[in-house]
Short mmCIF file of C-alpha atoms in Angstrom, two decimals:
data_model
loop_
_atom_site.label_atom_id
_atom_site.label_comp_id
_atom_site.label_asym_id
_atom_site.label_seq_id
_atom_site.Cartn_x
_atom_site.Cartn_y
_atom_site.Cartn_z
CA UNK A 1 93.23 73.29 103.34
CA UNK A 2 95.89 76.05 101.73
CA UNK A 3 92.50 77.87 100.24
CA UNK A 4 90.84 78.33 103.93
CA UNK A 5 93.90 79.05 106.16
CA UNK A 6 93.78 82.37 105.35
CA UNK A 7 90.14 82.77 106.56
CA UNK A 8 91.10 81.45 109.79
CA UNK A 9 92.86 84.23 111.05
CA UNK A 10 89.75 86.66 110.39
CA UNK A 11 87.19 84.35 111.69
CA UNK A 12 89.09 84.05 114.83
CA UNK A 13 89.61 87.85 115.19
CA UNK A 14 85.85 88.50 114.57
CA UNK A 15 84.51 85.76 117.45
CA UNK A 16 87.29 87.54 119.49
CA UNK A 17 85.92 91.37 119.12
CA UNK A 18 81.78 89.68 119.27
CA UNK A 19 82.95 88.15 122.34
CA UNK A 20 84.56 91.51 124.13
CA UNK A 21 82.07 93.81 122.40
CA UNK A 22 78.92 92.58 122.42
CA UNK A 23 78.23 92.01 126.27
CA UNK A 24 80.77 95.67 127.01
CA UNK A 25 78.17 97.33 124.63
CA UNK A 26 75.12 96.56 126.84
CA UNK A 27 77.52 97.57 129.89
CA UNK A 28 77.63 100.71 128.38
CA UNK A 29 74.26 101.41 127.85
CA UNK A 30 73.13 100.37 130.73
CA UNK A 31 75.35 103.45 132.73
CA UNK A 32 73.11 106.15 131.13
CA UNK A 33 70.14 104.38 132.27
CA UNK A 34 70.47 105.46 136.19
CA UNK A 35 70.30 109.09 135.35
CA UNK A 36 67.22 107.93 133.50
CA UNK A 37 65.66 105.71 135.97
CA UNK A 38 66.51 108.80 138.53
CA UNK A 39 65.07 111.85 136.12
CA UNK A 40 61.80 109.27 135.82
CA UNK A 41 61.05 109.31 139.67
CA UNK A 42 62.23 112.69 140.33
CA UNK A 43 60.17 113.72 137.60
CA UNK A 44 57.05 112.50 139.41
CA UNK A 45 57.74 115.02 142.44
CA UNK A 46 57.79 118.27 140.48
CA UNK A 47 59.45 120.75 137.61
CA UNK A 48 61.80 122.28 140.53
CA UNK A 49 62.84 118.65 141.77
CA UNK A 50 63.69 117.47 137.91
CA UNK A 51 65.74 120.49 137.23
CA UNK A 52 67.68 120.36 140.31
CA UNK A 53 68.35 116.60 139.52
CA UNK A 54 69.31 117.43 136.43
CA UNK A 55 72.09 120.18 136.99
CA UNK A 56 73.41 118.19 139.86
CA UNK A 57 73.33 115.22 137.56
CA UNK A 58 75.38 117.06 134.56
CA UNK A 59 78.04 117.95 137.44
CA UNK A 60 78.74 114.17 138.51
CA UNK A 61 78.87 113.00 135.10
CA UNK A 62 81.25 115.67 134.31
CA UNK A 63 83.34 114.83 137.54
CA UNK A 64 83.19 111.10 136.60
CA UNK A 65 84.15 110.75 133.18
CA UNK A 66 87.04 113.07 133.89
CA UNK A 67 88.17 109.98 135.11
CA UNK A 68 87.53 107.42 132.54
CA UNK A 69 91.40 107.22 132.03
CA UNK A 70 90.77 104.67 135.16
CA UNK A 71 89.39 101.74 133.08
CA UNK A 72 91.06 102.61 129.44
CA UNK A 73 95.07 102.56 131.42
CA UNK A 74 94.44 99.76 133.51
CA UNK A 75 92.42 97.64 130.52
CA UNK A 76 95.89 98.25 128.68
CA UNK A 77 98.23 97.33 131.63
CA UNK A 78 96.10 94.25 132.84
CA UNK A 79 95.76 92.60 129.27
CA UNK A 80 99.67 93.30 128.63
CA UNK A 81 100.65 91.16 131.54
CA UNK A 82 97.92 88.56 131.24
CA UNK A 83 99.32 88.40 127.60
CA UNK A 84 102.81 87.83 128.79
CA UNK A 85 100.99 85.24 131.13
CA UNK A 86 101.41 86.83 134.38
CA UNK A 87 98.46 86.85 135.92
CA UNK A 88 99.55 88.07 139.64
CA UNK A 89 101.13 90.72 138.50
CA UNK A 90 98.36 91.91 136.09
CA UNK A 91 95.85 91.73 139.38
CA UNK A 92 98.48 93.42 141.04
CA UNK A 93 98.50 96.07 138.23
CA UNK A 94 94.96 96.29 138.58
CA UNK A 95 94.65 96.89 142.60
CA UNK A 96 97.07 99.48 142.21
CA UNK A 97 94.37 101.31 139.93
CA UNK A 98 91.62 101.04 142.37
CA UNK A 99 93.80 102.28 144.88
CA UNK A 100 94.43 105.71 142.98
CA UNK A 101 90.40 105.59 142.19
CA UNK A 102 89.58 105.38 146.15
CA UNK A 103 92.49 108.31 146.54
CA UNK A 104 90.83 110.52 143.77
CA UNK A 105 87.44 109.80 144.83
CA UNK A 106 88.49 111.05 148.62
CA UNK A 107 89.38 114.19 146.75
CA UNK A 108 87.05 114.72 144.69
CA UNK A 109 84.33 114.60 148.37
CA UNK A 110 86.37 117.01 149.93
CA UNK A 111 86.29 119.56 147.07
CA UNK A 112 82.53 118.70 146.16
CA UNK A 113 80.93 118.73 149.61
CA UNK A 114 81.79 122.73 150.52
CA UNK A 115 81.66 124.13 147.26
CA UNK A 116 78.31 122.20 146.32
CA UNK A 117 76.33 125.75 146.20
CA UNK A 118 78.79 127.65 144.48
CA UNK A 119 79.00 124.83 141.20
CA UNK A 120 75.29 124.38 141.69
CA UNK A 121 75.06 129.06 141.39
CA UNK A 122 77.71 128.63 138.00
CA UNK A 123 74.65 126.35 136.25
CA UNK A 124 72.59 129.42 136.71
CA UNK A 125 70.42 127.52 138.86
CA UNK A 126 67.11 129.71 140.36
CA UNK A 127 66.63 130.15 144.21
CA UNK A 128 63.48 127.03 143.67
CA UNK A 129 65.67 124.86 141.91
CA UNK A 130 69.27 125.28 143.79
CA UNK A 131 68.33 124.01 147.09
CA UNK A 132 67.15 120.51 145.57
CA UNK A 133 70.41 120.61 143.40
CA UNK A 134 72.63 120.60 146.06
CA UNK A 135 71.05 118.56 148.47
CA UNK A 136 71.40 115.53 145.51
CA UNK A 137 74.77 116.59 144.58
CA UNK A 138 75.95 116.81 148.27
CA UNK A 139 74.50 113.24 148.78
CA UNK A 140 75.50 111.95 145.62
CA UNK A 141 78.79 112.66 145.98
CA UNK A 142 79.52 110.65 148.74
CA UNK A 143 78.98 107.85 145.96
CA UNK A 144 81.77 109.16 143.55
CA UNK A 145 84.82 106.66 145.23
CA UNK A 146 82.46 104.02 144.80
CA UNK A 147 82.01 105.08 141.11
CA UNK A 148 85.68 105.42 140.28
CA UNK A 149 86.44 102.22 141.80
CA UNK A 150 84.02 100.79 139.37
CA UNK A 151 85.83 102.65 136.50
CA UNK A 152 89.31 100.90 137.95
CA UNK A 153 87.78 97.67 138.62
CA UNK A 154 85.53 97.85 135.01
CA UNK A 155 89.26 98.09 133.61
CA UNK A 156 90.76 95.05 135.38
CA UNK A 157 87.68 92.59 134.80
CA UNK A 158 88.04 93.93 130.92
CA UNK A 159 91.88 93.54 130.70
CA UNK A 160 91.66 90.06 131.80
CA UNK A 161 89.52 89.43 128.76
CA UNK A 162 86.05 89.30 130.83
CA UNK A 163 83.53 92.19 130.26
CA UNK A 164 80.48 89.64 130.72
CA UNK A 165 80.96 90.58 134.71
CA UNK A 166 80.84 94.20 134.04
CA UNK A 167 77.26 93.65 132.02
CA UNK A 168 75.50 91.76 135.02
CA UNK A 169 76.96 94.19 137.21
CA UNK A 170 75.79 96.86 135.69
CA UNK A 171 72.28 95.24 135.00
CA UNK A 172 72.25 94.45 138.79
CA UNK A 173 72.94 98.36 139.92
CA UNK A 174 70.29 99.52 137.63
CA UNK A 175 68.11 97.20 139.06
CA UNK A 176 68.61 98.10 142.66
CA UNK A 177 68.82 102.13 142.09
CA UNK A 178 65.21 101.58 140.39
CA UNK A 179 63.93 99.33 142.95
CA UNK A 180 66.08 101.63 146.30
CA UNK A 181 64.61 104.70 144.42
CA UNK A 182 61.27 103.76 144.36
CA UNK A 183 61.33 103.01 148.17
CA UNK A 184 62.92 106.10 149.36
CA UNK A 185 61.71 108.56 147.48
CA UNK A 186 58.12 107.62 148.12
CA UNK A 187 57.66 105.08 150.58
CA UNK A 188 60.05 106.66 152.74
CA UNK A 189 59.11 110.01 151.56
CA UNK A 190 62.11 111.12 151.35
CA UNK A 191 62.01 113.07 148.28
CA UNK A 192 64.68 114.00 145.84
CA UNK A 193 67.17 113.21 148.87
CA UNK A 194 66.00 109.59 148.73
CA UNK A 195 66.83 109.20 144.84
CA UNK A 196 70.25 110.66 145.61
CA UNK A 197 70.65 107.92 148.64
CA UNK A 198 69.14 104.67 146.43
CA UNK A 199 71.82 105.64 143.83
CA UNK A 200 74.79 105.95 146.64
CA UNK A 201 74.02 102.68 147.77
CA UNK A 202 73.19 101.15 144.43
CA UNK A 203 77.26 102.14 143.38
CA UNK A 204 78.58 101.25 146.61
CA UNK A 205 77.08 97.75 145.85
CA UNK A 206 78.35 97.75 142.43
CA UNK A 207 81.97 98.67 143.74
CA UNK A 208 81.74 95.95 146.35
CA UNK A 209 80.86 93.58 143.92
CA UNK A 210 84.12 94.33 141.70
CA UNK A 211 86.51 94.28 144.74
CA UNK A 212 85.10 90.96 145.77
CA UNK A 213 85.88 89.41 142.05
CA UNK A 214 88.85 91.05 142.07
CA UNK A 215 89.96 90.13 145.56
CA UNK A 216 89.26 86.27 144.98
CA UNK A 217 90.90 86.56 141.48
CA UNK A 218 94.49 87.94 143.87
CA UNK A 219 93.91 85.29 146.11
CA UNK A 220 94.12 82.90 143.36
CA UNK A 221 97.13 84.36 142.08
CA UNK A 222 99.00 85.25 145.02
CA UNK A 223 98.41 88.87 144.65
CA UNK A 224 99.05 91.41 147.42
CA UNK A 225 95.93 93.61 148.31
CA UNK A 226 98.04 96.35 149.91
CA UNK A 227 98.17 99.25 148.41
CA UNK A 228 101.95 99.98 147.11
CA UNK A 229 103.06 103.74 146.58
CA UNK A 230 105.37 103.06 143.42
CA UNK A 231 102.42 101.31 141.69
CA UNK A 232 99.68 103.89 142.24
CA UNK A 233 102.12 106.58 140.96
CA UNK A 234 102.48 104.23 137.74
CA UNK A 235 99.12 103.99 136.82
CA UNK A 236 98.64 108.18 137.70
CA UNK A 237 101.54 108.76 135.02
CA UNK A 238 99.85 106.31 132.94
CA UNK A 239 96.92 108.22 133.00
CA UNK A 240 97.54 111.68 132.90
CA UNK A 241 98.05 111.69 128.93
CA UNK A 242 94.73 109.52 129.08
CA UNK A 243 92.93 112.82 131.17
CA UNK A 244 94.40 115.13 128.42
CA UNK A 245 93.03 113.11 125.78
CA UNK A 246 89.42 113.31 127.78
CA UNK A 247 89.78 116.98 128.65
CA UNK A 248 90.15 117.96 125.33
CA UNK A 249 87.04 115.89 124.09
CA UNK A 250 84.98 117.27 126.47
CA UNK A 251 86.04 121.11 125.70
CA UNK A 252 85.44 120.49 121.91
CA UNK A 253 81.76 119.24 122.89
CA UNK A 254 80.76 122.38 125.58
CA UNK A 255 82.80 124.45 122.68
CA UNK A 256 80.11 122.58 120.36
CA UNK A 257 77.41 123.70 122.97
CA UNK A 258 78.21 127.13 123.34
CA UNK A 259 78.31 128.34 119.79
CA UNK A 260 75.36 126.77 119.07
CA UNK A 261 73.86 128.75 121.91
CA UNK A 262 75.12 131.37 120.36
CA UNK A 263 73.01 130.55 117.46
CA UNK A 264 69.45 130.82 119.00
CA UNK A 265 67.13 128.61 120.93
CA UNK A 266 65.52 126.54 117.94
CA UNK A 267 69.86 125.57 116.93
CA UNK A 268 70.43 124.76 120.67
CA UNK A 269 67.15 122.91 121.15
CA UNK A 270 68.49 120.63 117.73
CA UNK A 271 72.03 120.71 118.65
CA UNK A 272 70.96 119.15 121.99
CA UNK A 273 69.13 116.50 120.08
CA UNK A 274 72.05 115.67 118.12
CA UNK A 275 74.83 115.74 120.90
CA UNK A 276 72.07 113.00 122.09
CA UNK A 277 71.68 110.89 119.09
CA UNK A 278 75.46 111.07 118.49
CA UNK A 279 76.85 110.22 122.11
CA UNK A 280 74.08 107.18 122.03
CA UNK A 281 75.58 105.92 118.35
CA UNK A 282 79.27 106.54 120.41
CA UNK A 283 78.31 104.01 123.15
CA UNK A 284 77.75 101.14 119.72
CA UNK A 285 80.79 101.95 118.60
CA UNK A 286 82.75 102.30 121.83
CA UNK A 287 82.11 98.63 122.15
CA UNK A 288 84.27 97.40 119.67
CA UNK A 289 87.27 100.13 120.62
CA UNK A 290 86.73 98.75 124.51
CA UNK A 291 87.28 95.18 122.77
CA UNK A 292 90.53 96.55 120.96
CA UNK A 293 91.81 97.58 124.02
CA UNK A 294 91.65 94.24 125.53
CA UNK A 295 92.67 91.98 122.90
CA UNK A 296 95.61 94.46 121.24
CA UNK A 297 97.34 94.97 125.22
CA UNK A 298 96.88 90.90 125.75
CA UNK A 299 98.51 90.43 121.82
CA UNK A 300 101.73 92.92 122.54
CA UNK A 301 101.84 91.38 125.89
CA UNK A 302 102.22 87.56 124.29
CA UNK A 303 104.79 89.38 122.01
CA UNK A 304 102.50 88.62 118.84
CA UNK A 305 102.89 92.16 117.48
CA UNK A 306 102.12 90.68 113.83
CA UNK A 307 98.72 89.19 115.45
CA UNK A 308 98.16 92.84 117.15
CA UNK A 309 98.57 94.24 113.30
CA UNK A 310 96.11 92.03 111.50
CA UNK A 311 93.62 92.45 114.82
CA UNK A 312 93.79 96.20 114.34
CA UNK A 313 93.18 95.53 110.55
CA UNK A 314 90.09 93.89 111.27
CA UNK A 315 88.74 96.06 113.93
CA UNK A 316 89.16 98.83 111.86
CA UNK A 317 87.14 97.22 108.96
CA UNK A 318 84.35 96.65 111.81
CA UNK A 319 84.55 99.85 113.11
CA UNK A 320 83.49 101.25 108.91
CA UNK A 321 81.14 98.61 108.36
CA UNK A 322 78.87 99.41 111.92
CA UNK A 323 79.48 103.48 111.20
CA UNK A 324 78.43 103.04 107.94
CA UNK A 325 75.06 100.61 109.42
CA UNK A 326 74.15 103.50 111.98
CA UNK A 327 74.45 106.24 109.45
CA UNK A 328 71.77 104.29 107.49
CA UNK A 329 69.34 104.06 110.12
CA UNK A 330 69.79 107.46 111.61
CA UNK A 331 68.37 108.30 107.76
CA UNK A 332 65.83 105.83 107.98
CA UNK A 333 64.59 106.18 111.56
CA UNK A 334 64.47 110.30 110.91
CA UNK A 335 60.58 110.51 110.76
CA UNK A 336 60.65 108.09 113.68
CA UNK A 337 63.29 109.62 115.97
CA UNK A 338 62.70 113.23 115.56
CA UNK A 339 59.15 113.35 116.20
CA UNK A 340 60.14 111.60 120.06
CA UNK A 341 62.08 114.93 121.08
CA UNK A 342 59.80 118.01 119.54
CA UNK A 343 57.30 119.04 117.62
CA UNK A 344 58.29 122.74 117.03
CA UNK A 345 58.58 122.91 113.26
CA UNK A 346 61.15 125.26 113.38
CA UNK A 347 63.34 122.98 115.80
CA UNK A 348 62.69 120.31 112.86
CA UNK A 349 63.54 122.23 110.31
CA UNK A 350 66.59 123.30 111.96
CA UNK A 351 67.82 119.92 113.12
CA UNK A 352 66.97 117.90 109.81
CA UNK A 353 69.59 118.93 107.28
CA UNK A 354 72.49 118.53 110.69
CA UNK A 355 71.11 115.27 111.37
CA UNK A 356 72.13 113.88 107.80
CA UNK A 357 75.38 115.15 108.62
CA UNK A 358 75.60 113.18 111.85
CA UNK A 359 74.44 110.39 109.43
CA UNK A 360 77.19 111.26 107.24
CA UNK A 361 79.90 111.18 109.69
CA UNK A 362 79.16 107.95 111.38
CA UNK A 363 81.92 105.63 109.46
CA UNK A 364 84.75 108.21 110.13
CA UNK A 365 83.17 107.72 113.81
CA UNK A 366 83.42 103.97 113.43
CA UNK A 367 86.88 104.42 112.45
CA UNK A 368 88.22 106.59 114.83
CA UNK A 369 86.69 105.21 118.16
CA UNK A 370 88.60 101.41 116.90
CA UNK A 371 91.58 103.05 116.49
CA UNK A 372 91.69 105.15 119.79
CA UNK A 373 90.67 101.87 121.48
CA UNK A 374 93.87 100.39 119.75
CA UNK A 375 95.64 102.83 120.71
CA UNK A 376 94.84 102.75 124.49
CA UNK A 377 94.92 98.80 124.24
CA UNK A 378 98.64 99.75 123.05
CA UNK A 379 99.65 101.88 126.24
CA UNK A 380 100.17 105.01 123.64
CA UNK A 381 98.43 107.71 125.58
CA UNK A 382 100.58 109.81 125.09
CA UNK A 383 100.37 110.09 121.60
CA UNK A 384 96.58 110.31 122.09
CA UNK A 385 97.34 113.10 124.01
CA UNK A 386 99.07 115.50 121.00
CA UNK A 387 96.62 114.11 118.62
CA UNK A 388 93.63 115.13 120.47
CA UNK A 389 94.64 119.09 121.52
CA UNK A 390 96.15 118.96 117.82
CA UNK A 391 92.30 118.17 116.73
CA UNK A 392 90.98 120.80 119.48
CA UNK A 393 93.26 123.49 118.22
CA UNK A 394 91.98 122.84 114.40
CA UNK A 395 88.21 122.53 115.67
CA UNK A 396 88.27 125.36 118.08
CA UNK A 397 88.87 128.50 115.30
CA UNK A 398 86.37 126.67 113.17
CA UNK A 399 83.53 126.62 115.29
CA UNK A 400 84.35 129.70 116.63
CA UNK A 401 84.35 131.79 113.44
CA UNK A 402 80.85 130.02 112.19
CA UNK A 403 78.35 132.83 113.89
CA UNK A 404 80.32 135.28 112.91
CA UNK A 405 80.49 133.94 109.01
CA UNK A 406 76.38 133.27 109.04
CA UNK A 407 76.77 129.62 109.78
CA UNK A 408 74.03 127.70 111.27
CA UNK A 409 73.82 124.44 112.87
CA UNK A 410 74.66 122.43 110.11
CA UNK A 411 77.89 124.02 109.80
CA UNK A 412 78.24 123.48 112.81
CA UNK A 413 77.94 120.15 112.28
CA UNK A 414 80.36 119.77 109.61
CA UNK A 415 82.86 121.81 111.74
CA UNK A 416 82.51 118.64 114.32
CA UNK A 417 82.78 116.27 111.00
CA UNK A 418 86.10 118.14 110.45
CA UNK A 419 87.05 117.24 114.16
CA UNK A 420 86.14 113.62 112.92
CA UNK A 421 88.63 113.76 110.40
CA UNK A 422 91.44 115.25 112.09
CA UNK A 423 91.01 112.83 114.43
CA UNK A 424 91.02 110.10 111.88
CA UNK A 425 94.32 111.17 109.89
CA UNK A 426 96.41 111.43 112.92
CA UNK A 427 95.19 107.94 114.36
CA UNK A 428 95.51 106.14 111.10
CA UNK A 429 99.08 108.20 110.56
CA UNK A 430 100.03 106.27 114.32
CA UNK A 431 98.29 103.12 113.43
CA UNK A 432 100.44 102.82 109.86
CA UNK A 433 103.87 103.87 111.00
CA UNK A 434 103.48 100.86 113.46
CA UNK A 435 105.33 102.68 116.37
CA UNK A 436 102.59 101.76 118.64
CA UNK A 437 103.21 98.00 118.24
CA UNK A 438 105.83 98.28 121.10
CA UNK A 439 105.71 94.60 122.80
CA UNK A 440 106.27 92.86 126.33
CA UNK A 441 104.73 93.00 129.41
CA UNK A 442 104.93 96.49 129.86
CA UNK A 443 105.09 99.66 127.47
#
């Protein structure tokens, strides 16, 4: 018996993260594939149609994930209370979040709806293409409360250990916008205005669906619905080092974009490729950091801060072991994959040597995106926060001198690789001083 007790604690830990991680990773793949379904129908109408879909399309996606810092603060306040076993108050927790998603998204309209032309005229858009791209962003935005409630909600349904909900729901949207789009777009011949509308409605169902679980799951629990001014501000001060963290992300990536611009069409074309193939591998290993942030808040919430420890332990040895899987088969797949997005030879030869640096860099990726997910799970945004413009101001000069110096997109490449590894010391630096393993119902 003394021989296996060891084992026990790992075995439990690993049908823990499968559990979390396996249905939040099809969750996550699944939210790329509206934009899909969408650029597939639109497609169908004309060139002008697609490109106006797809610079309106860039803007909402931009405007969302601004706001991810919805699900990742109230996954880490929802699982700290459930942990302490107070389960109205972690519902209660979680309202307040869709609240502040609902107030945001009301923002976010009025700002969106007049200025539509003017963000459509900064994508460079031409005088064919800009009237399509702001009739779908115009329409489209009416969906964005709808879509930040399902960021909120998506964070209380994950806190409270469940991310099998957000996986049908997210099956069940993409269902509907395919099935909506069809029928507007060309049975109601409503053109690119009717892909806009089947995807408004598609969200707003989505959202509905949340509030219901989560409105049965208060009534359970004796949770007030109303919305409560102190609480809202909470989760907004929660989140702001969370929206840091995210802003500085995305500037290192259009940082990434523009000096490979710089570089010439055949190192855009291949960096575009890349950003692709590497925000597709992210989604694999965002699974497992979405499970850390469940199970570490529910562990420091119980008080187990030894159990948080060893679960961060394990994760992180997941995290190396599935990097270190995907770098393999972005090697192996290369004659498969590449072939899919061009067949300009100097494109190939331009993206072939970056790619096995993407390769390369896929375990420090594993490692990094388990330990920010501990890290959120652990209500440390703030520390996420200096880590990540620390990361941006060492990545930033790098990239920036490459043209200059005759690098190419491989540097490039390595320069993000170096962003990898910043990232990595100053999350494992956190992780071993064990100042994040702060316990109780709240941080």
């Amino acid at each position: 018996m003394a021989s296996t007790a060891p084992e026990a604690g790992p075995r439990r830990h690993d049908r823990e993260i499968l559990a979390l991680a396996l249905p939040a990773f099809g969750a996550l793949v699944a939210e790329p594939l509206f934009v899909m379904a969408d650029s597939a129908i639109v497609g169908h109408l004309g060139t002008p149609q697609l490109a106006g879909l797809g610079v309106a399309a860039a803007l909402l996606t931009t405007a969302v994930s601004v706001f991810v810092f919805l699900a990742y603060a109230t996954t880490a306040a929802v699982s700290r209370r459930v942990g302490a076993g107070d389960l109205q108050a972690a519902i209660r927790q979680g309202m307040d979040g869709i609240w502040l998603a609902l107030l945001l998204g009301a923002a976010v309209i009025a700002v969106v709806l007049p200025a539509a032309p003017w963000l459509i005229s900064l994508f460079g858009a031409s005088d064919t293409v800009a009237p399509y791209a702001v009739t779908y962003l115009r329409i489209s935005a009416l969906g964005i409360p709808a879509m930040l409630i399902v960021l909120a909600a998506t964070g209380v349904i994950r806190g409270l250990q469940d991310t099998r909900t957000p996986l049908y729901v997210a099956i069940g949207g993409f269902t509907l916008n395919g099935v909506l789009n069809l029928a507007l777009v060309y049975g109601a011949g409503l053109g690119i205005a009717g892909s806009a509308w089947g995807t408004v409605t598609a969200q707003c169902a989505m959202a509905a669906v949340y509030l219901a679980v989560v409105t049965r799951g208060a009534r359970r629990h004796g949770a007030t619905l109303r919305p409560d001014a102190a609480g809202i501000r909470a989760c907004a001060q929660a989140g702001a080092p969370l929206l840091v963290r995210t802003l500085s992300l995305r500037a290192i990536l259009m940082i990434a974009t523009a000096v490979a611009a710089r570089l010439g069409d055949a190192d855009i074309a291949a960096h575009q490729i890349l950003l692709s193939l590497w925000t597709l591998l992210a989604f694999a290993l965002d699974a497992i950091a979405i499970a850390g942030q469940a199970i570490i808040g529910r562990y420091l919430g119980a008080g187990d801060t030894y159990g948080a420890k060893a679960l961060c332990r394990r994760m992180v040895r997941w995290g190396l072991i599935a990097g270190l899987v995907l770098g393999l088969l972005v090697v192996l797949a290369r004659p498969v994959f590449v072939p899919l997005f061009t067949n300009d030879p100097v494109v190939k030869d331009t993206l072939l040597p970056a790619l096995l640096v993407l390769a390369v860099s896929q375990p420090l990726c594993g490692i990094v995106f388990v330990l920010d997910g501990v890290l959120m799970g652990a209500g440390d945004g703030r520390y996420l926060a200096w880590a990540m413009l620390l990361t941006l101001a060492v990545f930033t000069p790098a990239a920036l001198l490459l043209p200059a110096l005759g690098g190419g997109l491989t540097a490039l490449w390595w320069a993000m690789t170096l962003m990898m590894v910043v990232r990595m010391a100053t999350l494992q630096l956190r992780a071993r001083s064990g100042r994040w393993l702060v316990a109780g119902a709240t941080r």
